[in-house]
Coordinates of C-alpha atoms in Angstrom, one line a residue:
M1 CA -230.6 161.3 -85.6
K2 CA -231.1 162.2 -81.5
T3 CA -234.7 161.9 -80.5
S4 CA -235.4 165.6 -79.6
E5 CA -234.4 165.6 -83.5
T6 CA -236.7 162.7 -84.4
A7 CA -240.1 164.3 -82.0
A8 CA -239.7 167.6 -84.4
V9 CA -239.4 165.4 -87.9
V10 CA -242.9 163.9 -86.5
A11 CA -243.6 167.4 -85.2
A12 CA -244.1 169.4 -88.5
S13 CA -244.8 166.6 -90.5
V14 CA -248.4 166.8 -88.2
A15 CA -247.9 170.4 -89.3
S16 CA -247.9 170.7 -92.8
E17 CA -250.2 167.1 -92.9
L18 CA -253.7 169.6 -91.3
D19 CA -252.5 172.8 -93.2
G20 CA -251.7 171.0 -96.4
L21 CA -256.0 170.7 -96.0
E22 CA -258.6 173.2 -97.2
F23 CA -260.9 173.7 -95.0
S24 CA -264.4 175.9 -96.0
M25 CA -265.2 176.2 -92.2
R26 CA -262.4 175.9 -89.1
R27 CA -263.3 177.1 -85.5
Q28 CA -265.0 176.4 -81.7
Q29 CA -268.0 175.9 -81.1
A30 CA -270.3 174.3 -78.3
V31 CA -272.4 172.0 -80.9
R32 CA -275.6 170.6 -79.6
L33 CA -275.8 166.8 -80.3
K34 CA -279.7 166.3 -79.6
Y35 CA -280.8 163.2 -78.0
R36 CA -284.3 162.9 -79.8
L37 CA -286.5 160.0 -79.1
G38 CA -289.0 160.5 -82.6
E39 CA -289.6 163.5 -82.9
W40 CA -289.2 164.7 -78.8
V41 CA -286.5 166.4 -78.3
L42 CA -285.5 164.7 -74.7
G43 CA -282.6 167.0 -73.8
A44 CA -278.2 168.0 -75.5
W45 CA -275.5 168.2 -74.3
Y46 CA -273.3 170.7 -76.0
P47 CA -269.5 169.6 -75.4
E48 CA -267.0 172.6 -77.0
L49 CA -265.4 171.4 -80.0
L50 CA -263.0 171.9 -82.7
V51 CA -264.8 171.8 -85.3
L52 CA -263.6 171.5 -89.2
D53 CA -265.4 171.0 -92.5
P54 CA -263.0 170.4 -95.7
A55 CA -264.2 172.8 -98.7
R56 CA -264.9 170.2 -101.3
F57 CA -265.9 166.5 -101.1
E58 CA -263.7 164.1 -101.2
Q59 CA -260.3 165.8 -100.5
P60 CA -257.2 163.4 -100.2
G61 CA -255.8 163.2 -96.9
W62 CA -259.2 163.4 -95.3
P63 CA -259.8 162.9 -92.6
A64 CA -255.6 164.1 -91.5
S65 CA -254.7 161.2 -89.4
C66 CA -255.8 161.3 -85.9
A67 CA -251.4 162.5 -84.7
A68 CA -253.0 165.6 -86.4
L69 CA -255.8 165.9 -84.8
E70 CA -254.4 165.6 -81.9
A71 CA -252.3 168.0 -82.1
Q72 CA -255.4 170.4 -82.9
L73 CA -256.5 170.2 -78.9
S74 CA -256.1 172.3 -76.7
G75 CA -256.5 171.8 -72.8
K76 CA -260.4 173.3 -72.8
L77 CA -261.5 171.7 -75.5
D78 CA -263.4 168.2 -75.5
G79 CA -262.6 166.7 -78.8
L80 CA -263.0 167.6 -82.1
L81 CA -265.9 167.4 -85.1
C82 CA -264.7 166.3 -88.8
R83 CA -268.0 167.4 -91.2
K84 CA -268.3 165.5 -94.5
V85 CA -266.3 162.5 -94.1
P86 CA -266.6 160.0 -96.7
A87 CA -269.3 157.7 -96.0
S88 CA -267.0 154.1 -96.4
F89 CA -263.9 155.4 -94.0
C90 CA -266.8 153.9 -90.8
E91 CA -269.8 152.4 -90.2
P92 CA -272.2 154.1 -87.0
G93 CA -271.1 153.8 -84.0
L94 CA -268.3 153.9 -81.5
G95 CA -264.7 153.4 -81.5
Q96 CA -261.4 154.7 -81.3
Y97 CA -259.2 156.7 -83.7
G98 CA -256.2 156.6 -82.3
G99 CA -256.2 158.3 -78.6
L100 CA -259.4 159.4 -79.8
I101 CA -262.8 158.5 -79.0
R102 CA -264.4 158.1 -81.8
Y103 CA -268.4 158.4 -82.7
V104 CA -270.8 158.2 -86.1
S105 CA -274.3 158.7 -85.0
H106 CA -275.3 157.9 -88.7
R107 CA -274.6 157.7 -92.5
D108 CA -275.7 161.2 -93.9
V109 CA -276.4 162.3 -97.3
L110 CA -276.4 166.0 -99.2
H111 CA -277.3 166.7 -102.7
Y112 CA -276.2 170.5 -103.7
V113 CA -277.0 172.0 -106.6
A114 CA -273.4 172.8 -109.0
V115 CA -273.5 176.6 -109.9
G116 CA -272.2 176.5 -113.9
G117 CA -273.5 177.6 -116.7
S118 CA -276.8 180.1 -116.6
F119 CA -280.2 179.1 -114.8
P120 CA -282.1 178.2 -118.1
E121 CA -279.2 175.5 -118.8
Y122 CA -279.8 174.0 -115.3
L123 CA -283.9 174.5 -115.4
K124 CA -282.9 172.3 -119.3
Q125 CA -280.6 169.9 -117.7
Q126 CA -281.5 168.5 -114.3
F127 CA -286.0 168.9 -115.5
S128 CA -287.2 166.5 -118.2
S129 CA -289.5 168.7 -120.5
K130 CA -293.3 168.7 -118.3
P131 CA -291.7 168.6 -115.2
R132 CA -290.3 172.1 -116.0
Q133 CA -292.8 173.6 -117.7
N134 CA -295.2 172.2 -114.8
L135 CA -293.1 174.1 -112.8
Q136 CA -292.0 177.0 -114.1
R137 CA -295.9 177.6 -114.4
S138 CA -296.5 177.4 -110.9
V139 CA -294.5 180.1 -110.2
R140 CA -295.8 182.0 -113.1
R141 CA -299.2 182.4 -111.7
F142 CA -298.2 182.5 -108.6
T143 CA -296.3 186.4 -109.8
E144 CA -299.4 186.5 -111.6
R145 CA -301.1 186.9 -108.3
Q146 CA -299.1 190.2 -106.9
G147 CA -300.0 191.6 -110.5
G148 CA -297.2 191.3 -112.2
G149 CA -294.8 192.2 -109.6
A150 CA -291.5 190.5 -108.0
P151 CA -293.2 188.3 -105.6
W152 CA -289.8 188.1 -103.3
E153 CA -287.3 190.0 -102.1
V154 CA -283.6 189.7 -100.9
Y155 CA -281.2 191.6 -98.0
T156 CA -277.9 191.4 -97.8
A157 CA -276.8 195.3 -96.3
P158 CA -276.4 194.3 -91.9
E159 CA -279.3 197.1 -91.8
E160 CA -281.9 195.2 -93.1
M161 CA -281.1 192.2 -90.8
E162 CA -284.0 192.9 -88.7
R163 CA -286.7 193.1 -90.5
F164 CA -285.9 190.5 -92.3
L165 CA -285.4 188.1 -88.7
T166 CA -288.0 190.1 -87.6
E167 CA -290.4 188.8 -90.3
A168 CA -289.5 185.9 -91.6
L169 CA -289.2 184.9 -87.4
A170 CA -292.9 185.3 -88.0
I171 CA -293.1 182.4 -90.3
S172 CA -290.9 180.1 -88.4
K173 CA -292.2 179.9 -85.1
Q174 CA -295.9 178.1 -87.5
T175 CA -293.9 176.3 -88.9
Y176 CA -293.6 171.8 -87.5
Q177 CA -289.2 172.2 -87.9
T178 CA -289.9 175.0 -84.8
R179 CA -292.8 173.9 -83.0
L180 CA -292.1 169.4 -83.1
L181 CA -287.6 169.0 -84.1
D182 CA -287.0 172.4 -82.2
A183 CA -284.1 173.3 -85.6
G184 CA -286.1 176.4 -86.1
L185 CA -284.9 180.3 -87.2
P186 CA -282.8 181.2 -84.4
S187 CA -284.6 184.6 -82.4
G188 CA -283.1 186.5 -79.8
P189 CA -279.7 190.3 -80.0
E190 CA -277.5 187.0 -80.5
F191 CA -278.2 185.3 -84.5
L192 CA -279.7 188.8 -85.1
A193 CA -276.0 190.0 -84.6
Q194 CA -274.1 187.0 -86.6
M195 CA -276.6 187.5 -89.0
Q196 CA -275.1 191.7 -89.2
A197 CA -271.2 190.2 -88.8
L198 CA -271.9 187.8 -91.7
A199 CA -273.3 190.9 -93.8
E200 CA -270.5 193.4 -93.1
Q201 CA -267.8 190.2 -95.1
G202 CA -271.0 189.5 -98.0
C203 CA -271.6 186.7 -96.6
A204 CA -274.9 186.9 -95.8
R205 CA -278.7 186.4 -98.2
G206 CA -281.6 186.4 -96.7
Y207 CA -284.9 186.3 -99.0
L208 CA -288.2 186.4 -98.6
L209 CA -291.7 185.3 -100.7
R210 CA -294.6 187.4 -100.5
D211 CA -298.3 186.7 -101.1
Q212 CA -300.6 190.2 -100.9
G213 CA -297.4 192.2 -99.5
R214 CA -296.8 189.8 -96.2
A215 CA -293.9 187.6 -96.6
I216 CA -295.1 183.3 -96.2
A217 CA -292.1 182.1 -97.2
F218 CA -287.9 182.6 -96.1
A219 CA -284.8 181.1 -96.7
W220 CA -281.5 182.0 -94.2
C221 CA -279.0 181.5 -96.9
R222 CA -275.1 182.2 -95.5
Q223 CA -271.6 181.5 -97.4
Q224 CA -268.6 179.8 -96.5
G225 CA -265.9 180.1 -98.9
S226 CA -267.2 179.8 -102.2
R227 CA -270.6 177.8 -101.5
L228 CA -274.6 179.1 -100.2
I229 CA -275.8 177.0 -97.1
Y230 CA -278.6 177.1 -97.2
D231 CA -279.3 176.7 -93.7
T232 CA -283.5 177.6 -92.3
I233 CA -286.5 177.5 -94.1
G234 CA -289.2 177.6 -93.8
Y235 CA -293.7 178.9 -95.5
L236 CA -296.7 180.0 -93.9
P237 CA -298.3 176.0 -93.4
E238 CA -302.1 177.6 -94.7
C239 CA -300.2 179.4 -97.7
A240 CA -299.1 175.4 -98.6
S241 CA -301.7 175.2 -102.1
H242 CA -299.7 178.0 -103.5
S243 CA -296.5 176.2 -103.0
P244 CA -294.7 178.9 -101.3
G245 CA -291.5 176.9 -101.3
T246 CA -290.7 175.9 -104.3
V247 CA -291.1 179.2 -106.1
L248 CA -289.1 181.0 -103.5
L249 CA -286.0 178.5 -104.2
Y250 CA -286.8 179.0 -108.0
H251 CA -286.4 182.4 -107.9
L252 CA -282.8 181.6 -105.1
I253 CA -281.8 180.1 -107.3
E254 CA -281.9 182.0 -110.2
D255 CA -280.5 185.1 -108.4
I256 CA -276.9 182.6 -107.2
F257 CA -276.7 182.4 -110.4
A258 CA -276.8 185.3 -111.4
L259 CA -274.7 186.0 -109.0
G260 CA -272.3 184.2 -110.6
R261 CA -270.5 184.0 -107.0
H262 CA -270.6 180.9 -105.4
S263 CA -269.6 177.7 -107.0
I264 CA -272.2 175.1 -104.9
L265 CA -275.7 176.0 -103.2
D266 CA -275.6 172.9 -100.2
F267 CA -279.2 172.4 -99.1
G268 CA -277.9 170.8 -96.0
P269 CA -277.7 166.9 -94.3
G270 CA -280.8 165.0 -95.2
E271 CA -283.4 163.5 -97.4
A272 CA -285.8 165.8 -99.0
Q273 CA -288.0 166.2 -101.9
Y274 CA -286.9 169.2 -103.3
K275 CA -283.3 168.3 -102.7
S276 CA -283.7 165.8 -104.6
L277 CA -285.6 167.4 -107.3
F278 CA -284.0 170.5 -107.7
A279 CA -279.7 169.5 -107.1
T280 CA -278.3 168.5 -109.1
H281 CA -275.1 165.8 -107.1
R282 CA -275.6 163.1 -104.4
Q283 CA -272.7 163.3 -102.1
E284 CA -273.0 160.1 -98.5
F285 CA -270.7 161.7 -95.8
V286 CA -270.3 161.2 -91.9
D287 CA -269.6 163.5 -89.3
L288 CA -267.0 162.7 -87.3
Y289 CA -267.0 163.2 -83.4
L290 CA -263.5 162.7 -81.7
L291 CA -263.6 162.7 -78.4
K292 CA -261.4 162.9 -75.1
D293 CA -260.7 159.4 -73.9
T294 CA -262.9 160.1 -70.8
F295 CA -265.6 158.4 -68.7
K296 CA -267.7 161.3 -69.2
H297 CA -267.6 161.1 -72.5
K298 CA -267.7 158.2 -72.9
F299 CA -270.6 157.7 -71.3
L300 CA -272.6 160.5 -73.2
L301 CA -271.1 158.5 -76.3
R302 CA -272.7 155.7 -74.9
L303 CA -276.5 156.6 -74.6
H304 CA -277.1 158.8 -77.7
R305 CA -276.1 156.1 -79.7
F306 CA -278.7 154.6 -77.2
V307 CA -281.1 156.2 -76.7
A308 CA -281.2 157.0 -81.5
R309 CA -281.5 153.6 -81.7
L310 CA -283.7 152.8 -78.7
S311 CA -286.4 156.5 -81.5
D312 CA -285.6 153.9 -84.6
A313 CA -286.8 150.2 -83.3
L314 CA -289.6 152.6 -82.0
G315 CA -290.2 153.9 -85.0
E316 CA -289.6 150.9 -87.3
L317 CA -292.7 149.2 -84.8
L318 CA -295.3 152.2 -84.7
Q319 CA -294.5 151.5 -89.0
R320 CA -294.9 148.2 -89.0
Y321 CA -298.5 148.4 -87.0
G322 CA -299.7 151.4 -88.8
V323 CA -299.9 153.8 -87.0
K324 CA -296.3 155.7 -87.7
K325 CA -298.3 158.5 -89.5
K326 CA -301.3 159.4 -86.5
V327 CA -298.6 158.8 -83.7
K328 CA -296.4 161.9 -86.0
A329 CA -299.7 163.7 -85.9
W330 CA -300.9 163.6 -82.8
I331 CA -297.5 164.1 -81.6
R332 CA -297.6 167.8 -83.8
A333 CA -301.3 168.8 -82.7
L334 CA -300.6 168.4 -78.7
K335 CA -297.5 170.8 -79.4
A336 CA -299.2 173.5 -82.0

């Protein structure tokens, strides 16, 4: 076989390898890589990456070979971000994947609800008798505070997004996620336009919980394939005694089961008590960064790794001396 023919066969094989995989997201975007020391965000880098998010976990052939992934890189792209790669694939740290720099900052976990059957069946399978009764009692008492009317609302139409964003932002700005972690609900016309575009496609769901007419909790959800992603949430700190986050999540899951449009409610990466409580499944994974092998990329990735390890070491030191909670409280008070 001629060299040109061999190259053509290889190219076809590489193309079919990636085309045979299913993705819920496949798009080019500037991805924020935070340099964070504890709860302080020191800075951020925004490499231009092709983001590939598989439609389901442990899909055979994921991640694809380096040759198949490198073939997707145009001249202006810095690299790729392969999401939800099985945690067994590689350890956190820097390395090589063919001709690309491989970087994994940490192992992560995703909790999700597999949506199937009815909501009462889900509650019965997920919670034992007493916890289920306690949960339903909290929801019922909150509803009774409103005079029996439905305390929650859902916004899905493009023309409703501005109102939802206005009320949700008023809540989000008061949460520690926004004040400390810069992880609250985004503001500005660009994000509103994104919300409206998703709503046009039938992929947006914004939830508000009201107490005596006042919005006290929100959840912004967006659809990817058959998944509904529980993207950004928050509640007013002074209303914590009414368990607004739990009450709103209860109604949100009830709504998703009633819709019958989604196979998964994705709580996103990370551990949280509410995720362990409501999720039916838990999956460990890594987000795999594959960047072009340049001095700039190596330097910035090594710096990110250094800051992350320093943050972990400081956290362990503060924990050992029993002052970690006090320091976190001081930082939150300082930034309030």
